[in-house]
Amino acid sequence: MDCRAVIDWLGRNRRLQPSLTLHPIGFITTHKQVKFQALHQPAEAQPEQNVLELLPEPGYQQALQDLAGFSRVWLLWWFHRNESWRPLVLPPRGPAQRRGLFATRSPHRPNPLGLTPVQLLGIEGRRLLLGPCDLVDGTPIFDIKPYIAAYDAFPEADNGWMEEVESALRGPPKFAVRFAALAVTQAEWLFENWKIDFRPRLIELLAIDPSPHRTRRIRRRGAALFTIGCGGWRAVFSVAEEVVTVLVLEPGYPLRFLNNPDYEALPDREAQLACWGRWPE
Ligand SMILES: C[S@@+](CC[C@H](N)C(=O)[O-])C[C@H]1O[C@@H](n2cnc3c(N)ncnc32)[C@H](O)[C@@H]1O
C-alpha cells in the first residue's frame, strides 16, 4: 500500500489509527495556578522565575550536560488542563473572527502540545531555572531543546492574518478609557492594601476594542453595560461613542467559591474576600 492509500484507509478506520505513548520528563513549577493567570505567550519584560524539575530517571541529569551555555531553550509540553479541541478558534488578538486552529497557537488542539521558548537562567542538578513562561503550575514537560537563532529565527517570515491584526494594533488607540469615582476608589484601595493593580491591563485591552469577545473575556451585562475579566478580577464598564468608562471593579469569584476550602487555587483569595466585605453590593 502506498502512503496515500494508508492515509485514506486510516481516515476511514479511526479506531485503528496508531497511538503514541509519551512520558513526561519532568514538571514545571510556576506561580500560575489557573489558566487565565498565564499570558498567551511569555511576557519577556516581566521578571519571573520558574523551575522545571526533571524526574529522577537514569540519564536525565546527564542529558543536561552542555545545555548551560544556551540562553534560551524550547519547552515542548502538554496542555494537560484541556480536554477538547475545535477546528475554528477565536484568537485573543484582533477582531472577533474565528480562525483555523492550525493557523493559531490556541491551546485546544487534537494533540494538545505546547511550544514555548524560555530563558534558561541556570541549571542546578536536575532543576532548570527558567524565565517568563506561559505554562500553568504542574504542566508536564515532554522535551527540552536548545533555542538556536540560526535555525529557529526567521524575522523576515510572513505572519499571515497576524500581520493585519498587528498593524491595526500599531495605530493609535481607538477608545479613551476613563475611571468613574467608585472605580478609582476601588483601584486605589486594591493597590494600597493588596499591591494589586490591573488598571494598566484594563486600559490596554479596552482602548483597543471593548466589544464583546469570548477569549478577551468581554461580555454584555444587561442592556447598557459590559464586563471584562482581568486576571482574577472583573471590571464593569459602559461605552459611549469612543469613550469607555470603567464603573466598578469586582472580585472575579463569588463568595461561595472563596469560602469553600475545596477550591484551593483561587488567585488573590484574601483580597477578593476583603473586597466583598468592603463593597458587598
Ligand atoms: C496561547 S497558549 C500558547 C502556548 C505556547 N506558547 C504555544 O504557542 O504552543 C498559552 C495559554 O495556554 C494556557 N495554558 C497554560 N498551561 C496550560 C496547561 N497546562 N493546560 C491547559 N492550558 C494551559 C494558558 O491559558 C496560556 O495563556
PDB file of C-alpha atoms and ligand atoms in Angstrom:
ATOM      1  CA  MET A   1       0.000   0.000   0.000  1.00  0.00           C
ATOM      2  CA  ASP A   2       1.415   3.411  -0.847  1.00  0.00           C
ATOM      3  CA  CYS A   3       1.388   6.295   1.592  1.00  0.00           C
ATOM      4  CA  ARG A   4      -1.710   7.940   0.058  1.00  0.00           C
ATOM      5  CA  ALA A   5      -3.666   4.682   0.388  1.00  0.00           C
ATOM      6  CA  VAL A   6      -2.556   4.264   4.031  1.00  0.00           C
ATOM      7  CA  ILE A   7      -3.796   7.766   4.898  1.00  0.00           C
ATOM      8  CA  ASP A   8      -7.156   7.153   3.199  1.00  0.00           C
ATOM      9  CA  TRP A   9      -7.535   3.809   4.932  1.00  0.00           C
ATOM     10  CA  LEU A  10      -6.682   5.252   8.356  1.00  0.00           C
ATOM     11  CA  GLY A  11      -9.131   8.096   7.758  1.00  0.00           C
ATOM     12  CA  ARG A  12     -11.893   5.521   7.242  1.00  0.00           C
ATOM     13  CA  ASN A  13     -10.826   3.378  10.225  1.00  0.00           C
ATOM     14  CA  ARG A  14     -10.285   5.857  13.008  1.00  0.00           C
ATOM     15  CA  ARG A  15     -10.129   3.210  15.753  1.00  0.00           C
ATOM     16  CA  LEU A  16      -7.145   1.617  14.052  1.00  0.00           C
ATOM     17  CA  GLN A  17      -5.133   4.808  13.861  1.00  0.00           C
ATOM     18  CA  PRO A  18      -1.829   4.281  15.664  1.00  0.00           C
ATOM     19  CA  SER A  19      -1.453   5.996  19.029  1.00  0.00           C
ATOM     20  CA  LEU A  20       1.771   7.057  20.664  1.00  0.00           C
ATOM     21  CA  THR A  21       2.612   6.946  24.340  1.00  0.00           C
ATOM     22  CA  LEU A  22       4.782   9.770  25.628  1.00  0.00           C
ATOM     23  CA  HIS A  23       6.099  10.105  29.155  1.00  0.00           C
ATOM     24  CA  PRO A  24       6.829  13.484  30.759  1.00  0.00           C
ATOM     25  CA  ILE A  25      10.484  14.081  31.534  1.00  0.00           C
ATOM     26  CA  GLY A  26       9.504  16.493  34.306  1.00  0.00           C
ATOM     27  CA  PHE A  27       7.017  19.062  35.574  1.00  0.00           C
ATOM     28  CA  ILE A  28       7.234  22.810  35.793  1.00  0.00           C
ATOM     29  CA  THR A  29       6.529  24.830  38.924  1.00  0.00           C
ATOM     30  CA  THR A  30       5.156  28.312  38.194  1.00  0.00           C
ATOM     31  CA  HIS A  31       3.149  30.889  40.152  1.00  0.00           C
ATOM     32  CA  LYS A  32       0.179  30.465  37.801  1.00  0.00           C
ATOM     33  CA  GLN A  33      -2.440  28.280  39.396  1.00  0.00           C
ATOM     34  CA  VAL A  34      -5.248  28.945  36.954  1.00  0.00           C
ATOM     35  CA  LYS A  35      -5.147  29.315  33.196  1.00  0.00           C
ATOM     36  CA  PHE A  36      -6.031  32.978  32.955  1.00  0.00           C
ATOM     37  CA  GLN A  37      -3.020  33.859  35.128  1.00  0.00           C
ATOM     38  CA  ALA A  38      -0.745  32.699  32.307  1.00  0.00           C
ATOM     39  CA  LEU A  39      -0.339  35.132  29.420  1.00  0.00           C
ATOM     40  CA  HIS A  40      -0.894  33.953  25.863  1.00  0.00           C
ATOM     41  CA  GLN A  41       2.849  33.998  25.231  1.00  0.00           C
ATOM     42  CA  PRO A  42       5.608  34.695  27.781  1.00  0.00           C
ATOM     43  CA  ALA A  43       5.942  38.363  28.800  1.00  0.00           C
ATOM     44  CA  GLU A  44       9.651  38.902  28.336  1.00  0.00           C
ATOM     45  CA  ALA A  45       9.683  42.233  30.171  1.00  0.00           C
ATOM     46  CA  GLN A  46       8.269  40.817  33.394  1.00  0.00           C
ATOM     47  CA  PRO A  47      10.937  39.331  35.653  1.00  0.00           C
ATOM     48  CA  GLU A  48       9.783  35.853  36.625  1.00  0.00           C
ATOM     49  CA  GLN A  49      11.447  32.678  37.744  1.00  0.00           C
ATOM     50  CA  ASN A  50      10.032  29.230  37.139  1.00  0.00           C
ATOM     51  CA  VAL A  51      11.531  25.849  37.894  1.00  0.00           C
ATOM     52  CA  LEU A  52      11.452  22.762  35.724  1.00  0.00           C
ATOM     53  CA  GLU A  53      12.390  19.706  37.719  1.00  0.00           C
ATOM     54  CA  LEU A  54      13.264  16.607  35.757  1.00  0.00           C
ATOM     55  CA  LEU A  55      12.182  13.214  37.070  1.00  0.00           C
ATOM     56  CA  PRO A  56      14.906  11.176  38.788  1.00  0.00           C
ATOM     57  CA  GLU A  57      15.195   8.862  35.770  1.00  0.00           C
ATOM     58  CA  PRO A  58      18.622   7.417  34.973  1.00  0.00           C
ATOM     59  CA  GLY A  59      20.386   9.625  32.437  1.00  0.00           C
ATOM     60  CA  TYR A  60      18.145  12.710  32.636  1.00  0.00           C
ATOM     61  CA  GLN A  61      20.639  14.787  34.637  1.00  0.00           C
ATOM     62  CA  GLN A  62      23.489  13.708  32.384  1.00  0.00           C
ATOM     63  CA  ALA A  63      21.397  14.706  29.365  1.00  0.00           C
ATOM     64  CA  LEU A  64      21.528  18.310  30.614  1.00  0.00           C
ATOM     65  CA  GLN A  65      25.293  18.385  30.089  1.00  0.00           C
ATOM     66  CA  ASP A  66      26.368  21.211  27.709  1.00  0.00           C
ATOM     67  CA  LEU A  67      22.994  22.970  27.875  1.00  0.00           C
ATOM     68  CA  ALA A  68      24.117  25.715  30.304  1.00  0.00           C
ATOM     69  CA  GLY A  69      25.760  27.812  27.553  1.00  0.00           C
ATOM     70  CA  PHE A  70      22.414  28.376  25.801  1.00  0.00           C
ATOM     71  CA  SER A  71      20.479  31.407  26.998  1.00  0.00           C
ATOM     72  CA  ARG A  72      17.176  30.022  25.738  1.00  0.00           C
ATOM     73  CA  VAL A  73      15.526  26.646  25.419  1.00  0.00           C
ATOM     74  CA  TRP A  74      12.358  25.387  23.765  1.00  0.00           C
ATOM     75  CA  LEU A  75       9.930  23.570  26.021  1.00  0.00           C
ATOM     76  CA  LEU A  76       7.596  21.019  24.455  1.00  0.00           C
ATOM     77  CA  TRP A  77       4.731  20.404  26.791  1.00  0.00           C
ATOM     78  CA  TRP A  78       1.171  19.171  27.233  1.00  0.00           C
ATOM     79  CA  PHE A  79      -1.916  21.364  27.722  1.00  0.00           C
ATOM     80  CA  HIS A  80      -2.949  18.931  30.427  1.00  0.00           C
ATOM     81  CA  ARG A  81      -5.875  21.040  31.637  1.00  0.00           C
ATOM     82  CA  ASN A  82      -7.681  20.890  28.280  1.00  0.00           C
ATOM     83  CA  GLU A  83      -9.831  18.083  27.052  1.00  0.00           C
ATOM     84  CA  SER A  84     -11.353  19.142  23.789  1.00  0.00           C
ATOM     85  CA  TRP A  85     -10.438  20.849  20.557  1.00  0.00           C
ATOM     86  CA  ARG A  86     -12.247  22.766  17.841  1.00  0.00           C
ATOM     87  CA  PRO A  87     -11.297  23.283  14.195  1.00  0.00           C
ATOM     88  CA  LEU A  88     -12.064  27.028  14.391  1.00  0.00           C
ATOM     89  CA  VAL A  89     -10.996  29.145  17.346  1.00  0.00           C
ATOM     90  CA  LEU A  90     -11.280  32.762  18.433  1.00  0.00           C
ATOM     91  CA  PRO A  91      -7.778  34.184  18.994  1.00  0.00           C
ATOM     92  CA  PRO A  92      -7.439  36.796  21.749  1.00  0.00           C
ATOM     93  CA  ARG A  93      -5.928  39.385  19.409  1.00  0.00           C
ATOM     94  CA  GLY A  94      -7.793  41.129  16.654  1.00  0.00           C
ATOM     95  CA  PRO A  95     -11.464  41.288  15.740  1.00  0.00           C
ATOM     96  CA  ALA A  96     -13.952  38.659  16.931  1.00  0.00           C
ATOM     97  CA  GLN A  97     -13.182  36.405  13.972  1.00  0.00           C
ATOM     98  CA  ARG A  98     -12.677  32.668  14.146  1.00  0.00           C
ATOM     99  CA  ARG A  99      -9.516  31.269  12.543  1.00  0.00           C
ATOM    100  CA  GLY A 100      -8.449  27.797  11.538  1.00  0.00           C
ATOM    101  CA  LEU A 101      -6.907  26.127  14.579  1.00  0.00           C
ATOM    102  CA  PHE A 102      -3.669  25.272  12.782  1.00  0.00           C
ATOM    103  CA  ALA A 103      -3.218  28.967  11.929  1.00  0.00           C
ATOM    104  CA  THR A 104      -3.189  29.824  15.655  1.00  0.00           C
ATOM    105  CA  ARG A 105      -1.371  28.986  18.887  1.00  0.00           C
ATOM    106  CA  SER A 106      -4.620  28.007  20.613  1.00  0.00           C
ATOM    107  CA  PRO A 107      -4.274  25.541  23.498  1.00  0.00           C
ATOM    108  CA  HIS A 108      -7.277  23.499  22.229  1.00  0.00           C
ATOM    109  CA  ARG A 109      -5.687  21.074  19.747  1.00  0.00           C
ATOM    110  CA  PRO A 110      -6.191  17.432  18.689  1.00  0.00           C
ATOM    111  CA  ASN A 111      -2.759  16.689  20.202  1.00  0.00           C
ATOM    112  CA  PRO A 112      -2.537  19.390  22.871  1.00  0.00           C
ATOM    113  CA  LEU A 113       1.176  20.082  22.546  1.00  0.00           C
ATOM    114  CA  GLY A 114       2.553  23.452  23.630  1.00  0.00           C
ATOM    115  CA  LEU A 115       5.777  25.006  22.410  1.00  0.00           C
ATOM    116  CA  THR A 116       7.428  27.828  24.348  1.00  0.00           C
ATOM    117  CA  PRO A 117      10.876  29.440  24.096  1.00  0.00           C
ATOM    118  CA  VAL A 118      12.053  30.371  27.586  1.00  0.00           C
ATOM    119  CA  GLN A 119      15.147  31.984  29.071  1.00  0.00           C
ATOM    120  CA  LEU A 120      17.471  29.486  30.704  1.00  0.00           C
ATOM    121  CA  LEU A 121      18.682  31.212  33.871  1.00  0.00           C
ATOM    122  CA  GLY A 122      20.571  28.330  35.432  1.00  0.00           C
ATOM    123  CA  ILE A 123      20.835  24.607  35.998  1.00  0.00           C
ATOM    124  CA  GLU A 124      21.089  23.032  39.453  1.00  0.00           C
ATOM    125  CA  GLY A 125      21.305  19.264  39.265  1.00  0.00           C
ATOM    126  CA  ARG A 126      18.028  18.104  37.708  1.00  0.00           C
ATOM    127  CA  ARG A 127      16.410  21.550  38.125  1.00  0.00           C
ATOM    128  CA  LEU A 128      16.308  24.136  35.361  1.00  0.00           C
ATOM    129  CA  LEU A 129      15.716  27.730  36.438  1.00  0.00           C
ATOM    130  CA  LEU A 130      13.664  29.390  33.735  1.00  0.00           C
ATOM    131  CA  GLY A 131      12.476  32.922  32.904  1.00  0.00           C
ATOM    132  CA  PRO A 132       8.956  34.059  31.958  1.00  0.00           C
ATOM    133  CA  CYS A 133       6.672  31.379  30.582  1.00  0.00           C
ATOM    134  CA  ASP A 134       3.029  30.832  29.617  1.00  0.00           C
ATOM    135  CA  LEU A 135       2.578  27.491  31.407  1.00  0.00           C
ATOM    136  CA  VAL A 136       0.411  26.872  34.466  1.00  0.00           C
ATOM    137  CA  ASP A 137       1.806  25.250  37.560  1.00  0.00           C
ATOM    138  CA  GLY A 138       2.329  21.486  37.289  1.00  0.00           C
ATOM    139  CA  THR A 139       2.364  21.307  33.472  1.00  0.00           C
ATOM    140  CA  PRO A 140       4.033  18.121  32.181  1.00  0.00           C
ATOM    141  CA  ILE A 141       7.081  18.720  30.001  1.00  0.00           C
ATOM    142  CA  PHE A 142       7.985  16.263  27.244  1.00  0.00           C
ATOM    143  CA  ASP A 143      11.184  17.670  25.863  1.00  0.00           C
ATOM    144  CA  ILE A 144      13.774  20.437  26.073  1.00  0.00           C
ATOM    145  CA  LYS A 145      15.784  21.622  23.078  1.00  0.00           C
ATOM    146  CA  PRO A 146      18.294  24.460  22.800  1.00  0.00           C
ATOM    147  CA  TYR A 147      16.995  27.550  21.018  1.00  0.00           C
ATOM    148  CA  ILE A 148      19.392  28.172  18.137  1.00  0.00           C
ATOM    149  CA  ALA A 149      18.760  31.505  16.433  1.00  0.00           C
ATOM    150  CA  ALA A 150      20.376  30.367  13.178  1.00  0.00           C
ATOM    151  CA  TYR A 151      17.830  27.546  12.898  1.00  0.00           C
ATOM    152  CA  ASP A 152      14.838  28.891  14.800  1.00  0.00           C
ATOM    153  CA  ALA A 153      14.532  32.607  13.983  1.00  0.00           C
ATOM    154  CA  PHE A 154      13.234  33.890  10.641  1.00  0.00           C
ATOM    155  CA  PRO A 155      12.371  37.534  11.328  1.00  0.00           C
ATOM    156  CA  GLU A 156      11.551  38.158   7.661  1.00  0.00           C
ATOM    157  CA  ALA A 157       8.897  35.387   7.508  1.00  0.00           C
ATOM    158  CA  ASP A 158       5.292  36.325   6.624  1.00  0.00           C
ATOM    159  CA  ASN A 159       2.860  36.275   9.511  1.00  0.00           C
ATOM    160  CA  GLY A 160      -0.441  35.592   7.714  1.00  0.00           C
ATOM    161  CA  TRP A 161      -3.565  37.010   9.380  1.00  0.00           C
ATOM    162  CA  MET A 162      -1.457  38.214  12.354  1.00  0.00           C
ATOM    163  CA  GLU A 163       0.150  40.838  10.090  1.00  0.00           C
ATOM    164  CA  GLU A 164      -3.169  42.637   9.617  1.00  0.00           C
ATOM    165  CA  VAL A 165      -4.019  42.432  13.323  1.00  0.00           C
ATOM    166  CA  GLU A 166      -0.610  43.695  14.426  1.00  0.00           C
ATOM    167  CA  SER A 167      -0.647  46.632  12.019  1.00  0.00           C
ATOM    168  CA  ALA A 168      -4.108  47.664  13.323  1.00  0.00           C
ATOM    169  CA  LEU A 169      -2.734  47.455  16.875  1.00  0.00           C
ATOM    170  CA  ARG A 170       0.232  49.652  15.968  1.00  0.00           C
ATOM    171  CA  GLY A 171      -2.123  52.560  15.234  1.00  0.00           C
ATOM    172  CA  PRO A 172      -3.316  54.988  17.922  1.00  0.00           C
ATOM    173  CA  PRO A 173      -5.820  53.514  20.430  1.00  0.00           C
ATOM    174  CA  LYS A 174      -9.409  53.854  19.224  1.00  0.00           C
ATOM    175  CA  PHE A 175     -11.066  54.355  22.631  1.00  0.00           C
ATOM    176  CA  ALA A 176     -10.281  56.652  25.558  1.00  0.00           C
ATOM    177  CA  VAL A 177     -10.588  54.820  28.886  1.00  0.00           C
ATOM    178  CA  ARG A 178     -11.804  56.715  31.961  1.00  0.00           C
ATOM    179  CA  PHE A 179     -12.442  55.556  35.523  1.00  0.00           C
ATOM    180  CA  ALA A 180     -15.569  56.675  37.401  1.00  0.00           C
ATOM    181  CA  ALA A 181     -15.113  57.820  41.027  1.00  0.00           C
ATOM    182  CA  LEU A 182     -16.044  54.459  42.576  1.00  0.00           C
ATOM    183  CA  ALA A 183     -13.655  52.561  40.305  1.00  0.00           C
ATOM    184  CA  VAL A 184     -10.851  54.998  41.214  1.00  0.00           C
ATOM    185  CA  THR A 185     -11.505  54.476  44.956  1.00  0.00           C
ATOM    186  CA  GLN A 186     -11.553  50.710  44.489  1.00  0.00           C
ATOM    187  CA  ALA A 187      -8.384  50.655  42.368  1.00  0.00           C
ATOM    188  CA  GLU A 188      -6.537  52.745  44.959  1.00  0.00           C
ATOM    189  CA  TRP A 189      -7.814  50.534  47.804  1.00  0.00           C
ATOM    190  CA  LEU A 190      -6.650  47.415  45.954  1.00  0.00           C
ATOM    191  CA  PHE A 191      -3.243  48.891  45.338  1.00  0.00           C
ATOM    192  CA  GLU A 192      -2.700  50.344  48.791  1.00  0.00           C
ATOM    193  CA  ASN A 193      -3.897  47.297  50.702  1.00  0.00           C
ATOM    194  CA  TRP A 194      -3.015  44.406  48.414  1.00  0.00           C
ATOM    195  CA  LYS A 195      -0.492  45.731  45.877  1.00  0.00           C
ATOM    196  CA  ILE A 196      -2.890  44.659  43.119  1.00  0.00           C
ATOM    197  CA  ASP A 197      -3.178  46.973  40.129  1.00  0.00           C
ATOM    198  CA  PHE A 198      -4.819  45.822  36.931  1.00  0.00           C
ATOM    199  CA  ARG A 199      -5.588  49.325  35.649  1.00  0.00           C
ATOM    200  CA  PRO A 200      -2.778  49.304  33.026  1.00  0.00           C
ATOM    201  CA  ARG A 201      -4.018  45.977  31.601  1.00  0.00           C
ATOM    202  CA  LEU A 202      -7.637  47.198  31.587  1.00  0.00           C
ATOM    203  CA  ILE A 203      -6.661  50.364  29.747  1.00  0.00           C
ATOM    204  CA  GLU A 204      -4.538  48.413  27.256  1.00  0.00           C
ATOM    205  CA  LEU A 205      -7.367  45.977  26.444  1.00  0.00           C
ATOM    206  CA  LEU A 206     -10.302  48.389  26.445  1.00  0.00           C
ATOM    207  CA  ALA A 207      -8.540  51.126  24.454  1.00  0.00           C
ATOM    208  CA  ILE A 208      -8.121  48.705  21.547  1.00  0.00           C
ATOM    209  CA  ASP A 209     -11.633  47.271  21.379  1.00  0.00           C
ATOM    210  CA  PRO A 210     -14.244  46.999  24.155  1.00  0.00           C
ATOM    211  CA  SER A 211     -16.724  44.950  22.100  1.00  0.00           C
ATOM    212  CA  PRO A 212     -17.845  41.531  23.415  1.00  0.00           C
ATOM    213  CA  HIS A 213     -15.231  38.840  22.783  1.00  0.00           C
ATOM    214  CA  ARG A 214     -15.185  35.441  24.481  1.00  0.00           C
ATOM    215  CA  THR A 215     -11.405  34.945  24.531  1.00  0.00           C
ATOM    216  CA  ARG A 216     -10.797  38.504  25.733  1.00  0.00           C
ATOM    217  CA  ARG A 217     -13.392  37.777  28.445  1.00  0.00           C
ATOM    218  CA  ILE A 218     -15.623  40.722  27.478  1.00  0.00           C
ATOM    219  CA  ARG A 219     -19.355  40.098  27.938  1.00  0.00           C
ATOM    220  CA  ARG A 220     -22.565  42.093  27.885  1.00  0.00           C
ATOM    221  CA  ARG A 221     -24.244  42.734  31.221  1.00  0.00           C
ATOM    222  CA  GLY A 222     -27.808  43.831  30.693  1.00  0.00           C
ATOM    223  CA  ALA A 223     -28.726  46.304  28.003  1.00  0.00           C
ATOM    224  CA  ALA A 224     -26.158  49.044  28.583  1.00  0.00           C
ATOM    225  CA  LEU A 225     -23.184  47.539  30.411  1.00  0.00           C
ATOM    226  CA  PHE A 226     -20.285  45.190  29.762  1.00  0.00           C
ATOM    227  CA  THR A 227     -17.834  43.280  31.933  1.00  0.00           C
ATOM    228  CA  ILE A 228     -14.227  42.304  31.277  1.00  0.00           C
ATOM    229  CA  GLY A 229     -12.282  39.643  33.159  1.00  0.00           C
ATOM    230  CA  CYS A 230      -8.759  40.689  34.082  1.00  0.00           C
ATOM    231  CA  GLY A 231      -6.808  38.011  35.959  1.00  0.00           C
ATOM    232  CA  GLY A 232      -8.961  37.010  38.946  1.00  0.00           C
ATOM    233  CA  TRP A 233     -10.863  40.323  38.800  1.00  0.00           C
ATOM    234  CA  ARG A 234     -13.602  41.867  36.741  1.00  0.00           C
ATOM    235  CA  ALA A 235     -14.471  45.413  35.709  1.00  0.00           C
ATOM    236  CA  VAL A 236     -17.921  46.682  34.762  1.00  0.00           C
ATOM    237  CA  PHE A 237     -17.908  49.352  32.080  1.00  0.00           C
ATOM    238  CA  SER A 238     -20.043  51.328  29.675  1.00  0.00           C
ATOM    239  CA  VAL A 239     -19.221  52.589  26.192  1.00  0.00           C
ATOM    240  CA  ALA A 240     -20.421  55.871  24.719  1.00  0.00           C
ATOM    241  CA  GLU A 241     -19.094  56.741  21.283  1.00  0.00           C
ATOM    242  CA  GLU A 242     -15.319  56.461  21.692  1.00  0.00           C
ATOM    243  CA  VAL A 243     -15.147  56.650  25.478  1.00  0.00           C
ATOM    244  CA  VAL A 244     -15.077  53.621  27.746  1.00  0.00           C
ATOM    245  CA  THR A 245     -15.988  54.351  31.383  1.00  0.00           C
ATOM    246  CA  VAL A 246     -14.934  51.792  33.977  1.00  0.00           C
ATOM    247  CA  LEU A 247     -17.642  51.999  36.611  1.00  0.00           C
ATOM    248  CA  VAL A 248     -16.922  49.299  39.183  1.00  0.00           C
ATOM    249  CA  LEU A 249     -14.216  46.735  39.960  1.00  0.00           C
ATOM    250  CA  GLU A 250     -15.395  43.356  41.240  1.00  0.00           C
ATOM    251  CA  PRO A 251     -13.828  40.157  42.563  1.00  0.00           C
ATOM    252  CA  GLY A 252     -13.963  37.520  39.830  1.00  0.00           C
ATOM    253  CA  TYR A 253     -15.108  34.774  42.231  1.00  0.00           C
ATOM    254  CA  PRO A 254     -18.365  34.589  44.173  1.00  0.00           C
ATOM    255  CA  LEU A 255     -18.271  34.188  47.951  1.00  0.00           C
ATOM    256  CA  ARG A 256     -19.448  30.579  47.757  1.00  0.00           C
ATOM    257  CA  PHE A 257     -16.182  29.688  45.957  1.00  0.00           C
ATOM    258  CA  LEU A 258     -13.939  31.906  48.062  1.00  0.00           C
ATOM    259  CA  ASN A 259     -15.308  30.439  51.303  1.00  0.00           C
ATOM    260  CA  ASN A 260     -15.063  26.863  50.064  1.00  0.00           C
ATOM    261  CA  PRO A 261     -11.760  25.254  51.188  1.00  0.00           C
ATOM    262  CA  ASP A 262     -12.099  22.636  48.402  1.00  0.00           C
ATOM    263  CA  TYR A 263     -11.189  25.362  45.901  1.00  0.00           C
ATOM    264  CA  GLU A 264      -7.533  25.608  46.803  1.00  0.00           C
ATOM    265  CA  ALA A 265      -6.018  27.604  43.977  1.00  0.00           C
ATOM    266  CA  LEU A 266      -8.074  30.793  43.763  1.00  0.00           C
ATOM    267  CA  PRO A 267      -5.838  33.769  42.957  1.00  0.00           C
ATOM    268  CA  ASP A 268      -5.905  36.782  45.320  1.00  0.00           C
ATOM    269  CA  ARG A 269      -8.310  34.944  47.624  1.00  0.00           C
ATOM    270  CA  GLU A 270      -7.736  37.141  50.710  1.00  0.00           C
ATOM    271  CA  ALA A 271      -8.008  40.334  48.682  1.00  0.00           C
ATOM    272  CA  GLN A 272     -11.182  39.098  46.977  1.00  0.00           C
ATOM    273  CA  LEU A 273     -12.800  38.270  50.328  1.00  0.00           C
ATOM    274  CA  ALA A 274     -11.809  41.672  51.718  1.00  0.00           C
ATOM    275  CA  CYS A 275     -13.206  43.392  48.619  1.00  0.00           C
ATOM    276  CA  TRP A 276     -16.557  41.590  49.013  1.00  0.00           C
ATOM    277  CA  GLY A 277     -16.540  42.728  52.671  1.00  0.00           C
ATOM    278  CA  ARG A 278     -15.821  46.345  51.732  1.00  0.00           C
ATOM    279  CA  TRP A 279     -18.234  46.525  48.742  1.00  0.00           C
ATOM    280  CA  PRO A 280     -20.855  43.832  49.376  1.00  0.00           C
ATOM    281  CA  GLU A 281     -23.108  45.212  46.636  1.00  0.00           C
TER     282      GLU A 281
HETATM  283  C1  LIG B   1      -1.974  30.516  23.797  1.00  0.00           C
HETATM  284  S1  LIG B   1      -1.197  29.169  24.603  1.00  0.00           S
HETATM  285  C2  LIG B   1       0.408  29.245  23.860  1.00  0.00           C
HETATM  286  C3  LIG B   1       1.301  28.162  24.367  1.00  0.00           C
HETATM  287  C4  LIG B   1       2.629  28.017  23.655  1.00  0.00           C
HETATM  288  N1  LIG B   1       3.457  29.193  23.763  1.00  0.00           N
HETATM  289  C5  LIG B   1       2.399  27.657  22.206  1.00  0.00           C
HETATM  290  O1  LIG B   1       2.487  28.572  21.391  1.00  0.00           O
HETATM  291  O2  LIG B   1       2.148  26.488  21.922  1.00  0.00           O
HETATM  292  C6  LIG B   1      -0.885  29.764  26.239  1.00  0.00           C
HETATM  293  C7  LIG B   1      -2.101  29.625  27.125  1.00  0.00           C
HETATM  294  O3  LIG B   1      -2.242  28.255  27.453  1.00  0.00           O
HETATM  295  C8  LIG B   1      -2.912  28.121  28.694  1.00  0.00           C
HETATM  296  N2  LIG B   1      -2.222  27.069  29.433  1.00  0.00           N
HETATM  297  C9  LIG B   1      -1.011  27.133  30.033  1.00  0.00           C
HETATM  298  N3  LIG B   1      -0.683  25.957  30.597  1.00  0.00           N
HETATM  299  C10 LIG B   1      -1.714  25.114  30.329  1.00  0.00           C
HETATM  300  C11 LIG B   1      -1.969  23.749  30.640  1.00  0.00           C
HETATM  301  N4  LIG B   1      -1.087  23.018  31.299  1.00  0.00           N
HETATM  302  N5  LIG B   1      -3.142  23.215  30.235  1.00  0.00           N
HETATM  303  C12 LIG B   1      -4.041  23.961  29.553  1.00  0.00           C
HETATM  304  N6  LIG B   1      -3.864  25.249  29.218  1.00  0.00           N
HETATM  305  C13 LIG B   1      -2.711  25.834  29.605  1.00  0.00           C
HETATM  306  C14 LIG B   1      -2.845  29.470  29.387  1.00  0.00           C
HETATM  307  O4  LIG B   1      -4.166  29.968  29.435  1.00  0.00           O
HETATM  308  C15 LIG B   1      -1.971  30.316  28.464  1.00  0.00           C
HETATM  309  O5  LIG B   1      -2.458  31.639  28.374  1.00  0.00           O
END
